[in-house]
Coordinates of C-alpha atoms in Angstrom, one line a residue:
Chain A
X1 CA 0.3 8.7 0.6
X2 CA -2.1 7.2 2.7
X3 CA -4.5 6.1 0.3
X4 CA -1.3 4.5 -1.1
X5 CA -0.7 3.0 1.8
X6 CA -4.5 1.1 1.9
X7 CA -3.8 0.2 -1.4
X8 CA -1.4 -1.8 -0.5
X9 CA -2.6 -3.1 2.6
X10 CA -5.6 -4.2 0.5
X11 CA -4.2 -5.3 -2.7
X12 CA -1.6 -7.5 -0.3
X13 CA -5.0 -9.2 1.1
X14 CA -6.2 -10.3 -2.5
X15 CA -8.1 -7.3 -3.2
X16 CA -8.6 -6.8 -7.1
X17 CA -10.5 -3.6 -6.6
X18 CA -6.9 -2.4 -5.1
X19 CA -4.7 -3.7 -8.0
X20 CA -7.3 -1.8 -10.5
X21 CA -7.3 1.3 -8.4
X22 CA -3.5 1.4 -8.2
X23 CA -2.9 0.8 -12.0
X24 CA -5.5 3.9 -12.9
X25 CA -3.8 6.0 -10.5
X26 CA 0.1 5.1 -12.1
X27 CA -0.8 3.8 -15.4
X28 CA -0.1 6.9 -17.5
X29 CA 3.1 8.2 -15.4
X30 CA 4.5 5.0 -15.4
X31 CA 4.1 4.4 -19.0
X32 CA 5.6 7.4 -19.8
X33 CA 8.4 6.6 -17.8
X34 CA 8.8 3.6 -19.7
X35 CA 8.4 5.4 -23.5
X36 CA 11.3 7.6 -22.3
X37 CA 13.6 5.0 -20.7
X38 CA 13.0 2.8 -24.1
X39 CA 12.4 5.1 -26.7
X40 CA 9.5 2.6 -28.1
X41 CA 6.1 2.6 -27.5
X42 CA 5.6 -0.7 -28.0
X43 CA 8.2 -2.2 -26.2
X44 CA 7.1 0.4 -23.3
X45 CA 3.6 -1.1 -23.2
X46 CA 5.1 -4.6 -22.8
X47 CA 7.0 -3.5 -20.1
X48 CA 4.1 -1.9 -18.3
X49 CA 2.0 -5.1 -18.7
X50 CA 5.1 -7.1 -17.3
X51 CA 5.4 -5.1 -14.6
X52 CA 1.8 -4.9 -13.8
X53 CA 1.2 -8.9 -13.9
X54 CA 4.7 -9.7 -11.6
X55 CA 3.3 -6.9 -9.5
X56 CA 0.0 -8.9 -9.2
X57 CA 2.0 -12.5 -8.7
X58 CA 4.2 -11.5 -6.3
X59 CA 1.5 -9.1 -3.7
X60 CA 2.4 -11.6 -0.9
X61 CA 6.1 -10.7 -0.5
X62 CA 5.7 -7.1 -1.3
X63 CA 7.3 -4.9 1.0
X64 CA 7.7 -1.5 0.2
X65 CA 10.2 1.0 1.5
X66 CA 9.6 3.8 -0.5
X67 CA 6.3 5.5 -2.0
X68 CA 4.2 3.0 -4.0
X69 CA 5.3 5.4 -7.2
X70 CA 8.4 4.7 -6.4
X71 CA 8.8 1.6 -6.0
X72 CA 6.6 1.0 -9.3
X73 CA 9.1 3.6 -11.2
X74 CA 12.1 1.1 -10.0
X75 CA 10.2 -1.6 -11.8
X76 CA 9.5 -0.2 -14.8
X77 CA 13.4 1.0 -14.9
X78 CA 14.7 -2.7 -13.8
X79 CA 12.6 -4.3 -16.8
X80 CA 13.6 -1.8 -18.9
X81 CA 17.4 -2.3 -18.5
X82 CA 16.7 -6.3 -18.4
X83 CA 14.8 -5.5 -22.0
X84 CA 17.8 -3.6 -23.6
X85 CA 20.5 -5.9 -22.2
X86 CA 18.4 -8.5 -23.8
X87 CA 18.9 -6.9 -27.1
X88 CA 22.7 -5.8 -26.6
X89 CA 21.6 -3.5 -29.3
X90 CA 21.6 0.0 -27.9
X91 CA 23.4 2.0 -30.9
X92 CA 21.1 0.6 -33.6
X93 CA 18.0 1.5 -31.1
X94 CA 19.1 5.1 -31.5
X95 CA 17.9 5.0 -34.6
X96 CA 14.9 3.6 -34.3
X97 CA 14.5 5.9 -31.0
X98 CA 14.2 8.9 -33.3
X99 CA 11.5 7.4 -35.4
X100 CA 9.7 5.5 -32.5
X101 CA 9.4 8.8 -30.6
X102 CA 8.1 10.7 -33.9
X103 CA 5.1 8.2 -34.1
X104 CA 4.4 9.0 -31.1
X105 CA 5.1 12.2 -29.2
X106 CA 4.0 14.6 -32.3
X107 CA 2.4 16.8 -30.3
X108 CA 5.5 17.4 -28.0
X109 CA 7.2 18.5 -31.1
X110 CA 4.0 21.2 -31.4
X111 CA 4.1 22.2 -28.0
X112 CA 7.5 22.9 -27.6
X113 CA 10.1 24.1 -29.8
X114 CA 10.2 21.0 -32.3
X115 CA 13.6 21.5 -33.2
X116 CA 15.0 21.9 -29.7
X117 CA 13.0 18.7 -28.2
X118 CA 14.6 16.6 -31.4
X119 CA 18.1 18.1 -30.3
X120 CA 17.2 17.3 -26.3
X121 CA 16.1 13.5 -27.7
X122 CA 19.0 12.8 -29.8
X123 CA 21.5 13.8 -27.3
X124 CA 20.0 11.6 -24.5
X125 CA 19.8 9.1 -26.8
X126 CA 23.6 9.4 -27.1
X127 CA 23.9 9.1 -23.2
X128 CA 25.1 5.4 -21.5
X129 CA 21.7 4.2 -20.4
X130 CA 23.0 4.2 -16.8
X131 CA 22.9 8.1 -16.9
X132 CA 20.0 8.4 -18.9
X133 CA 18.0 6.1 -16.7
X134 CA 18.9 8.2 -14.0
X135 CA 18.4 11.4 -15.2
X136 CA 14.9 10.3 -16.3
X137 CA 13.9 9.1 -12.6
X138 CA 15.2 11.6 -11.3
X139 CA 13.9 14.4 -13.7
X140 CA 10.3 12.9 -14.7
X141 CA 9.9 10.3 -12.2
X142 CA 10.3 12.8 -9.4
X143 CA 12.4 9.9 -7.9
X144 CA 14.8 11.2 -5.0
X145 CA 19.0 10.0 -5.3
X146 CA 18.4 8.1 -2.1
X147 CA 15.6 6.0 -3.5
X148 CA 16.8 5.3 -6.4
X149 CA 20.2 4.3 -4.9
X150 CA 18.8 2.0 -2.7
X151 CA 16.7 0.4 -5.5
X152 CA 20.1 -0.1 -7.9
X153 CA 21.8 -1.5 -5.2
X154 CA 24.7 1.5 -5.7
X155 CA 26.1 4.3 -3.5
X156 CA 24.2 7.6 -3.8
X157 CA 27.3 9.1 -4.5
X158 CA 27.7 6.8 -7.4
X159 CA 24.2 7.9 -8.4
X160 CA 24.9 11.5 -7.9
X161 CA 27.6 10.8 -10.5
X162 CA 26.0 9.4 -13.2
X163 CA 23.8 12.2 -13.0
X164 CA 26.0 15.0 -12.8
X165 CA 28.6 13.1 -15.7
X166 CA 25.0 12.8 -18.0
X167 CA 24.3 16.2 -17.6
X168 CA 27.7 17.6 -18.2
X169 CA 27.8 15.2 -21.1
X170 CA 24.3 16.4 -22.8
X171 CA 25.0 19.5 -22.4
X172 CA 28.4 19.7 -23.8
X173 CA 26.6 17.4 -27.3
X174 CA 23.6 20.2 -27.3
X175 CA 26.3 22.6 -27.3
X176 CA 28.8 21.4 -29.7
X177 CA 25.4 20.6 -31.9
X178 CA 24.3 24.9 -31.8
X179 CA 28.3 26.1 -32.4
X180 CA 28.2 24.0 -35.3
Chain B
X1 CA 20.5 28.9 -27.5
X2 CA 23.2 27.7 -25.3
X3 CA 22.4 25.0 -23.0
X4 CA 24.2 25.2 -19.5
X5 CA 22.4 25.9 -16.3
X6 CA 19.0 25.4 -17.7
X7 CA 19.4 22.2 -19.2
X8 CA 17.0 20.5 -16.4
X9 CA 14.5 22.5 -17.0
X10 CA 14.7 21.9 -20.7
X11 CA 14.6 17.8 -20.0
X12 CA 12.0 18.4 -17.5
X13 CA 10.1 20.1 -20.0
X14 CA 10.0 17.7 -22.2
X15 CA 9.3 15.1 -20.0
X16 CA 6.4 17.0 -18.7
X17 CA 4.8 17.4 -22.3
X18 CA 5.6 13.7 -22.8
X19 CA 4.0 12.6 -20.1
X20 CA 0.5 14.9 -20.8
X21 CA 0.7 12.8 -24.3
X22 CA 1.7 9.4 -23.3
X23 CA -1.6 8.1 -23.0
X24 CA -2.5 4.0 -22.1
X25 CA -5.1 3.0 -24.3
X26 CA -8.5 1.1 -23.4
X27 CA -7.1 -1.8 -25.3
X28 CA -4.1 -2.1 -23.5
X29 CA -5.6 -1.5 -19.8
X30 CA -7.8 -4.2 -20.9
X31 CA -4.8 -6.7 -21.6
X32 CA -3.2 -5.6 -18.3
X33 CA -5.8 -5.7 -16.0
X34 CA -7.0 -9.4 -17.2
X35 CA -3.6 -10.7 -16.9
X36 CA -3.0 -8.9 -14.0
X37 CA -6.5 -10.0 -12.1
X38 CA -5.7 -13.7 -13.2
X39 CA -2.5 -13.5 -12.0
X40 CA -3.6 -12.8 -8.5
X41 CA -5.7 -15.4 -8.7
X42 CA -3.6 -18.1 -9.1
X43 CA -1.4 -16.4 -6.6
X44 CA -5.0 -16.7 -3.9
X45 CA -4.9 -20.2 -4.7
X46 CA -1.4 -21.0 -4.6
X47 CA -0.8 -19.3 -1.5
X48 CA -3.3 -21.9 0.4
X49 CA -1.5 -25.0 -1.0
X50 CA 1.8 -24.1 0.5
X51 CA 2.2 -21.3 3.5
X52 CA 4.6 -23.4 5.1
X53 CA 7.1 -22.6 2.9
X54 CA 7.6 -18.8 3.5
X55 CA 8.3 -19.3 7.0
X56 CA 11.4 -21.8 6.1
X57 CA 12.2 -19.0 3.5
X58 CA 11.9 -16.2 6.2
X59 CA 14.3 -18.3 8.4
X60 CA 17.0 -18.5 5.1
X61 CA 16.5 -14.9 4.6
X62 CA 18.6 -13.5 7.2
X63 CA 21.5 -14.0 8.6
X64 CA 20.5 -13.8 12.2
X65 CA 17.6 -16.0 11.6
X66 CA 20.3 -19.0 9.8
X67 CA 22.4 -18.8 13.0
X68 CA 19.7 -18.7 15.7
X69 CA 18.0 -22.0 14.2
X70 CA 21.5 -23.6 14.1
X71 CA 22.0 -23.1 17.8
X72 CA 18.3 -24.3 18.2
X73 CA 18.6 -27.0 16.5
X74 CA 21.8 -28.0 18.0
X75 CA 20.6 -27.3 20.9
X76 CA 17.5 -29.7 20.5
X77 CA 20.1 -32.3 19.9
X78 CA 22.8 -31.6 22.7
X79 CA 19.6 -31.8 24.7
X80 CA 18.2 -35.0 23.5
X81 CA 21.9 -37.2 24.3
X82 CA 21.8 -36.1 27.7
X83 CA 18.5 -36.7 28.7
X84 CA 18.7 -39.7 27.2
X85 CA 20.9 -40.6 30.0
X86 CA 18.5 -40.9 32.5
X87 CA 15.9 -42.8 31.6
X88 CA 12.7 -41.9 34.1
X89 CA 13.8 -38.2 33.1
X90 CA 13.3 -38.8 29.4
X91 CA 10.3 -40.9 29.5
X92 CA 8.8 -37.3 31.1
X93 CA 10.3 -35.3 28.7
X94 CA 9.0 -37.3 25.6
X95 CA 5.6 -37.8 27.2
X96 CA 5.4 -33.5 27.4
X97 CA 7.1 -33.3 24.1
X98 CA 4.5 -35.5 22.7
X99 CA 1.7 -33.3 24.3
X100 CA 3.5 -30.2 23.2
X101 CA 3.6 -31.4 19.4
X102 CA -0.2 -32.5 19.5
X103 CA -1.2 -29.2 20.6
X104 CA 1.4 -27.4 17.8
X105 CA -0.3 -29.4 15.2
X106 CA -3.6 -28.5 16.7
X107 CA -2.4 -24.8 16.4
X108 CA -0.6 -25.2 12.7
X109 CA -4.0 -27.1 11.8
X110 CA -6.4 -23.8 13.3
X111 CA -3.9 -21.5 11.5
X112 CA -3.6 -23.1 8.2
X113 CA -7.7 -23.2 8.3
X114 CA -7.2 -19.6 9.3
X115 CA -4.8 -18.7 6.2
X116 CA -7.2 -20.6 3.6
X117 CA -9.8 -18.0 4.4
X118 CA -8.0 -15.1 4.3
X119 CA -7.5 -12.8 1.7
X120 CA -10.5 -14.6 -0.7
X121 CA -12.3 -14.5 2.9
X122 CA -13.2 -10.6 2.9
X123 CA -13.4 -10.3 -0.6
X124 CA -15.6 -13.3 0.0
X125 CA -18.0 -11.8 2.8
X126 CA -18.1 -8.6 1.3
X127 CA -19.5 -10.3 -2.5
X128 CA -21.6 -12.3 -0.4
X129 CA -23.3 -9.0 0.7
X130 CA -23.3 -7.4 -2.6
X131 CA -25.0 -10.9 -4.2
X132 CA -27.9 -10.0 -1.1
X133 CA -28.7 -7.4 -3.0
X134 CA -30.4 -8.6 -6.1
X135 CA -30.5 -6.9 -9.3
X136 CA -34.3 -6.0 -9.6
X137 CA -34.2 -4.4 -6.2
X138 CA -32.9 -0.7 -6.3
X139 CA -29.8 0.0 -4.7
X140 CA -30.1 2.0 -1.7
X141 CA -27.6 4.7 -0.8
X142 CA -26.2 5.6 2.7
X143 CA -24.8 8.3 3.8
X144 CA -21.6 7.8 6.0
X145 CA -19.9 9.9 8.4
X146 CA -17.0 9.3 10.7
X147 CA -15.7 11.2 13.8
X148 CA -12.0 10.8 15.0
X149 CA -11.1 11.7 18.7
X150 CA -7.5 10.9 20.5
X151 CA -6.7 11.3 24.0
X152 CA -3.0 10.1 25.4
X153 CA -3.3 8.4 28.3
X154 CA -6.2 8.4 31.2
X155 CA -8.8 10.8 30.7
X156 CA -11.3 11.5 33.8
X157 CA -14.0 13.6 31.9
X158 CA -14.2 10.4 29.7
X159 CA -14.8 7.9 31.7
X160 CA -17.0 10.0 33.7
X161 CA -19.2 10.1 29.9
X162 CA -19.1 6.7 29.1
X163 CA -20.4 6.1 33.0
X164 CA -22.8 8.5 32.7
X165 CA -24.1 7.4 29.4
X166 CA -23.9 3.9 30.2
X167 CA -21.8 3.2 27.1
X168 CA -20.0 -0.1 28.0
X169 CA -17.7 -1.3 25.4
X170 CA -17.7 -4.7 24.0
X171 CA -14.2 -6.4 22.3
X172 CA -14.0 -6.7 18.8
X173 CA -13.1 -10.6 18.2
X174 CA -10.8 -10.1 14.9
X175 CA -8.2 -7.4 16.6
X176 CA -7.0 -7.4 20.4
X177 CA -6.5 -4.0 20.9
X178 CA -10.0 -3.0 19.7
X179 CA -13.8 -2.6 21.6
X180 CA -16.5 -1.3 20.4
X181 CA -20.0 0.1 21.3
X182 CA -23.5 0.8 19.4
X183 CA -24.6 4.1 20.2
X184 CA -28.3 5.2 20.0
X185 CA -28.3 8.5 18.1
X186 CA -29.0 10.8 20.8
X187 CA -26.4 9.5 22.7
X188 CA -23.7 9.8 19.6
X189 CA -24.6 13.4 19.5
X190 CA -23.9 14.3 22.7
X191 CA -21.0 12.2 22.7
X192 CA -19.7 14.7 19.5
X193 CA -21.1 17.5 21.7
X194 CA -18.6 16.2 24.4
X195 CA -15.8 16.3 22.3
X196 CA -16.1 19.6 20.8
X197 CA -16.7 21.3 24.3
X198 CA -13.1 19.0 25.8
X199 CA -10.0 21.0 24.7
X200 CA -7.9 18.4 25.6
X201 CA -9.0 15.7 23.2
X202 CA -8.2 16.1 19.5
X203 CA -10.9 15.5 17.4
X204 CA -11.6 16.1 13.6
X205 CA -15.2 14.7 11.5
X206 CA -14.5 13.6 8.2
X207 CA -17.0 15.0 5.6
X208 CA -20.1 12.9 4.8
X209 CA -20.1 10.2 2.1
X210 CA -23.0 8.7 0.0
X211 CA -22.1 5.5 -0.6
X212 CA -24.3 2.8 -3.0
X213 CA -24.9 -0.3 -0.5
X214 CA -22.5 -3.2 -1.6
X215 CA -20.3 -0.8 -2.9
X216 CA -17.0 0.3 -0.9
X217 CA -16.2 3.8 -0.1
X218 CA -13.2 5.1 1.7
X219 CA -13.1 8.0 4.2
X220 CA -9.9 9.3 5.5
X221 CA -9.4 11.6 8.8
X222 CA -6.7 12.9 10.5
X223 CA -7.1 14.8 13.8
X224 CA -3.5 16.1 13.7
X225 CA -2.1 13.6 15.9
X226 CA -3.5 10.5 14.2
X227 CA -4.5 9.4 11.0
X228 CA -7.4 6.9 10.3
X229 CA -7.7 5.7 6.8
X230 CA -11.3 3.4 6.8
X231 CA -13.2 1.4 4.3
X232 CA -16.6 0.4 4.0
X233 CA -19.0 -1.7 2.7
X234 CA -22.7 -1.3 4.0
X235 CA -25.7 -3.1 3.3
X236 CA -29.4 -2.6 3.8
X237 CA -30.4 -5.9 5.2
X238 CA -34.0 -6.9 3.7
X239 CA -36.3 -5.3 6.7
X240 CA -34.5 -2.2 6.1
X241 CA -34.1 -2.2 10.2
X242 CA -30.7 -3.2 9.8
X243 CA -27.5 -2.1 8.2
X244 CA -24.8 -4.7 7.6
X245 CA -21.2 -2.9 7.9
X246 CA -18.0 -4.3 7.2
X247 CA -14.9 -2.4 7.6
X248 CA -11.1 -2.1 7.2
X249 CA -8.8 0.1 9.0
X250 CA -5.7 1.3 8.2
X251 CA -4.5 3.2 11.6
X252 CA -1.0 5.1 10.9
X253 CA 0.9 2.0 9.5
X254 CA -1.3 -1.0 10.9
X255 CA -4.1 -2.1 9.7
X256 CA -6.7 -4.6 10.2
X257 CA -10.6 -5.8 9.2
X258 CA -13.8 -6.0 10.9
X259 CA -15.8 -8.3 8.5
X260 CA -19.3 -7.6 10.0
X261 CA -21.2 -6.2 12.7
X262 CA -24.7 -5.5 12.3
X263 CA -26.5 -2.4 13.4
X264 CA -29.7 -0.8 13.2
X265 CA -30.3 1.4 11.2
X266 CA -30.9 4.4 13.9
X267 CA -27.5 3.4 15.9
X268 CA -24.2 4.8 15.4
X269 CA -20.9 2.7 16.2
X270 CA -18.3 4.2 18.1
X271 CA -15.0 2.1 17.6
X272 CA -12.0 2.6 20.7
X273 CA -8.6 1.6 19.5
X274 CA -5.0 1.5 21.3
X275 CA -1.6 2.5 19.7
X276 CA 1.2 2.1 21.6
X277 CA 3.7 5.2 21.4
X278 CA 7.6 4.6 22.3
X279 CA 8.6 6.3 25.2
X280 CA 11.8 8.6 24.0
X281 CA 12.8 9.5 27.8
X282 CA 12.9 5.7 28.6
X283 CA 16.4 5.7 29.9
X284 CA 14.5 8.7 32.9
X285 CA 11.5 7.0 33.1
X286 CA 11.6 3.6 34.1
X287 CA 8.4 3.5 35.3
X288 CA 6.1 4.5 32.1
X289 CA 8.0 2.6 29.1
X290 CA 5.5 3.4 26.5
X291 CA 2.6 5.9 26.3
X292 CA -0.7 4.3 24.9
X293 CA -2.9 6.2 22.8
X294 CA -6.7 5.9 22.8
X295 CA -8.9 6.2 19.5
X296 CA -11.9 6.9 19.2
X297 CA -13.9 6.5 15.8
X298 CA -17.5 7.0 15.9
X299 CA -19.3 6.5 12.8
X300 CA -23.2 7.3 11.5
X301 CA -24.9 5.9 9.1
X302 CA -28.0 7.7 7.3
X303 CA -30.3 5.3 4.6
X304 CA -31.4 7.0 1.6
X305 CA -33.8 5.9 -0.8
X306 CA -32.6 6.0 -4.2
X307 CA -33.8 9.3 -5.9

């Protein structure tokens, strides 16, 4: 947290070595992020570079209210959602979701029961984004309700909502999907 | 397998083994990074062509701000009409309003020159010392230590030290609330000595670091009460007497830069800072609004050759 902290300070002076340190420390978890929030690796590196070079233009004004991760994990989730409202295209992505993710994450499917992390993917696929954005910040971006409240611009009980609705509503498709 | 209360730990599962595989690639770090870097760049240099702008932008920003320049501004020009009543009265005010604006632009001019060093200006400082060190000489490696000690408020026993050890402390130009001292090494031994035999003073080292000269290292050391984040660039100056030190200090949530101070090579410095604490009991204690907290930050420095 307080290396964080003289990241920023530094990186908000014109430091490069700063920006470099902070993209080694975040690049993985945040790319990760992205690949789950998109379902597509390579629209997931875009993001990440996006995010990375407004990041970099915009030091100066930077004022951060949350943790550094945080705030990153926001901005990896805004330019997500501005990427898939640009496309207006979520049901066909669903498709392409399940093949994107194959080319990618094979060794998930080894590590874990392949058929049950297919099952888990498909059904969150099936979820409005606004829950599934939220259960993924919450659940692999370790982000709290409060923060990510306050970086949507909603109530937390609105937050809280989504969440709880996307849960109940994956786990009533992975149910209906094993009494079949 | 039915999925109700462990449904989260399914999804978190999943997303742990995604993230162990999602992996950047050196490709795309490389992409990011350039574009990033030049990115900031341009930022560096747009940043000295117009800082005059985020202040009007700060003002539009808030609410509070829109109103209060309103009423100064109207103000300015309530003002104006009825001075301009009386003439001998004006003729005063517009001969101090003149002298007021020369010396403003006098102080905009000093703190634009100011903000067209800055950020480039460290980075600048610290490259400068790095470029000192040319590349058939072989880099020389110190070994860095710092010591934090805290003490709220007036401390007798201290004073008495620095008295007694004729340690007078000298400002530090770049930061107000800062002095600072050069220590023989005898004298920044018994000065840890000191501290580790006071019960009442905090203290905490932080463990040594060997850093390359012209690189920058980062030691961080917290005493319980306060935290000190500080970074470093040292360089062997060419008679190897001297070390050239530049730091940055991040102290709890402030933070701010010491571009050079020269010491040799056998000295120590020993940095005193201030915070200022908020008095909770305020409303009970007129007298004593805030409590100030002294800092002390001693730091050693050891050449090594290069093995």
């Amino acid at each position: 947290m307080l290396e964080d902290k003289l990241l920023v300070w530094k990186f908000k002076r014109g430091s490069s070595d700063a920006l470099w340190r902070i993209y080694e420390k975040y690049k993985d978890d945040l790319l990760a992020l992205a690949v789950s929030l998109s379902s597509d690796r390579t629209a997931a590196e875009d993001v990440l570079h996006d995010v990375f070079v407004s990041f970099a233009q915009y030091a100066e004004k930077l004022q951060l209210r949350t943790s550094l991760k945080s705030y990153l994990s926001s901005c990896i989730a805004n330019r997500v959602r501005n990427v898939n409202r640009a496309k207006l295209q979520w049901t066909a992505q669903i498709n392409q979701a399940n093949t994107a993710s194959s080319d990618c994450d094979g060794p998930v499917r080894l590590a874990i029961s392949a058929e049950q992390s297919e099952r888990i993917e498909k059904a969150m696929a099936q979820l409005p984004y606004q829950q599934r954005e939220i259960i993924i910040l919450h659940l692999q971006g370790g982000m709290r309700f409060k923060t990510i409240a306050e970086s949507q611009d909603v109530s937390i009980n609105t937050i809280q909502s989504r969440y709880r609705y996307g849960l109940e509503k994956l786990r009533y498709l992975l149910n209906s999907k094993v009494e079949k | 397998m039915k999925y109700t209360n462990n449904i989260e730990r399914a999804i978190k599962n999943l997303c742990f083994m995604k993230k162990s595989t999602v992996k950047t690639t050196a490709e795309l770090d490389k992409r990011i990074i350039n574009d990033a870097l030049l990115a900031q760049e341009k930022l560096g240099k747009a940043q000295s062509v117009a800082p005059q702008l985020s202040i009007w932008r700060t003002i539009m920003k808030s609410k509070v701000m829109r109103l209060a320049a309103a009423v100064v501004i109207i103000a300015m020009v309530i003002g104006i009409f009825q001075l301009d009543r009386t003439s001998v009265a004006f003729g005063n005010v517009k001969a101090a309003v003149r002298t007021s604006l020369s010396r403003l632009r006098e102080f905009v001019a000093g703190m634009k020159e100011k903000q067209s060093i800055p950020s480039s200006s460290n980075t600048r400082t610290r490259r400068s010392n790095v470029n000192r060190v040319s590349s058939d000489i072989q880099y020389k490696h110190i070994l860095v230590n710092a010591h934090v000690l805290s003490i709220g408020g007036e401390q007798e026993n201290l004073r008495d030290f620095f008295d007694r050890e004729d340690i007078k402390l000298a400002p530090v130009r770049s930061n107000p609330n800062t002095w600072y001292a050069k220590l023989d090494l005898d004298k920044a031994e018994r000065f840890t000595e000191f501290a580790h035999t006071n019960d009442e003073l905090k203290h905490q080292s932080s463990p040594s670091l060997l850093l390359q000269e012209g690189k920058e290292g980062v030691l961080i050391v917290s005493n319980g009460a306060e935290h000190v984040a500080l970074a470093l660039v040292a360089t062997v100056l060419e008679d190897s007497k001297d070390i050239e030190l530049s730091f940055s200090f991040l102290l709890n949530y402030s933070g701010f830069e010491i571009p050079s101070l020269r010491v040799r090579v056998d000295e120590a410095v020993l940095f005193r800072l201030v915070t200022t604490e908020a008095n909770k009991d305020r409303a009970n204690d007129e007298n004593n609004p805030d409590r100030e907290n002294r800092i002390f930050v001693l730091i050693r420095t050891k050449v090594k050759s290069p093995t």
